[in-house]
Coordinates of C-alpha atoms in Angstrom, one line a residue:
L1 CA -14.5 51.4 23.2
T2 CA -15.4 54.9 24.2
R3 CA -11.8 55.9 25.1
S4 CA -10.3 54.1 22.1
L5 CA -12.6 55.9 19.7
A6 CA -12.0 59.2 21.4
V7 CA -8.2 58.8 21.0
Q8 CA -8.7 58.0 17.3
L9 CA -11.2 60.7 16.5
G10 CA -10.2 63.5 18.8
P11 CA -7.5 64.8 16.5
H12 CA -10.3 65.3 13.9
G13 CA -12.4 67.4 16.3
I14 CA -14.8 64.6 17.1
R15 CA -15.8 64.0 20.7
V16 CA -16.8 60.5 21.9
N17 CA -18.6 59.8 25.1
S18 CA -20.9 57.2 26.5
V19 CA -23.9 57.1 28.8
T20 CA -24.4 54.3 31.3
P21 CA -28.0 54.2 32.7
N22 CA -29.4 52.3 35.5
R23 CA -32.7 50.5 34.9
I24 CA -35.2 52.9 33.4
G25 CA -38.9 52.6 34.1
S26 CA -41.4 52.0 31.4
P27 CA -45.1 50.9 31.4
V28 CA -43.9 47.4 30.4
G29 CA -41.5 47.1 33.4
E30 CA -44.0 48.1 36.1
D31 CA -45.4 44.6 36.4
V32 CA -41.9 43.2 36.8
D33 CA -40.1 45.7 39.0
P34 CA -41.8 46.8 42.3
P35 CA -41.7 50.6 42.8
D36 CA -39.9 50.2 46.2
R37 CA -36.9 48.6 44.4
F38 CA -35.8 52.1 43.3
V39 CA -35.8 53.6 46.7
K40 CA -32.3 52.2 47.0
N41 CA -30.9 54.9 44.7
L42 CA -30.1 58.3 46.2
V43 CA -32.8 60.1 44.3
G44 CA -35.5 57.7 45.6
R45 CA -37.4 57.3 42.3
R46 CA -37.4 55.2 39.2
G47 CA -35.5 56.7 36.3
V48 CA -37.5 57.7 33.2
P49 CA -36.4 57.9 29.6
G50 CA -36.3 61.7 29.8
D51 CA -33.4 61.4 32.4
I52 CA -31.3 59.7 29.8
A53 CA -32.4 62.0 27.0
R54 CA -31.3 65.1 29.0
A55 CA -27.9 63.5 29.7
V56 CA -27.4 62.8 26.0
L57 CA -28.6 66.3 25.1
F58 CA -26.0 67.8 27.5
L59 CA -23.2 65.7 25.9
V60 CA -24.1 66.7 22.4
S61 CA -24.4 70.4 23.4
D62 CA -21.7 73.1 23.3
D63 CA -21.9 73.1 27.1
S64 CA -19.8 69.9 27.1
D65 CA -17.4 70.9 24.4
F66 CA -14.4 70.0 26.6
I67 CA -15.7 66.6 27.6
T68 CA -14.5 63.5 25.6
A69 CA -13.6 59.9 26.4
A70 CA -16.0 60.0 29.3
D71 CA -18.7 57.7 30.5
L72 CA -21.6 59.6 32.2
L73 CA -23.3 57.4 34.8
V74 CA -27.0 58.2 34.9
D75 CA -28.3 56.1 37.8
G76 CA -29.9 58.3 40.4
G77 CA -26.9 57.7 42.6
A78 CA -27.4 53.9 42.8
M79 CA -23.7 53.0 42.5
A80 CA -22.8 55.6 45.2
S81 CA -25.4 54.2 47.5
M82 CA -23.6 50.8 47.4
I83 CA -20.6 52.1 49.3

C-alpha cells in the first residue's frame, strides 16, 4: 500500500512512508507483558510511544525530504536480533 500510494502521489510532490513498530509499552500492557520479554531486542528496553512519535516526526520533517515509499522499522532491533 505504501509503495503503491508513493508511486501514484510522488509526481504530485507527496511523499508516502509507513512506520512499523514493535510492541510498545503502556500502563495497560504492564500486567500482560513481563519486562524481561523486551530484553530480546537489541536496545534492551520496552518501546514507548515517544519512540514512534519521534520516528514519525522525522518522516514528516524536511530532514527526510528524499525518503518516500519506505517503511521505517521501529523495533529496538528486535527483527535483527532474530538472525
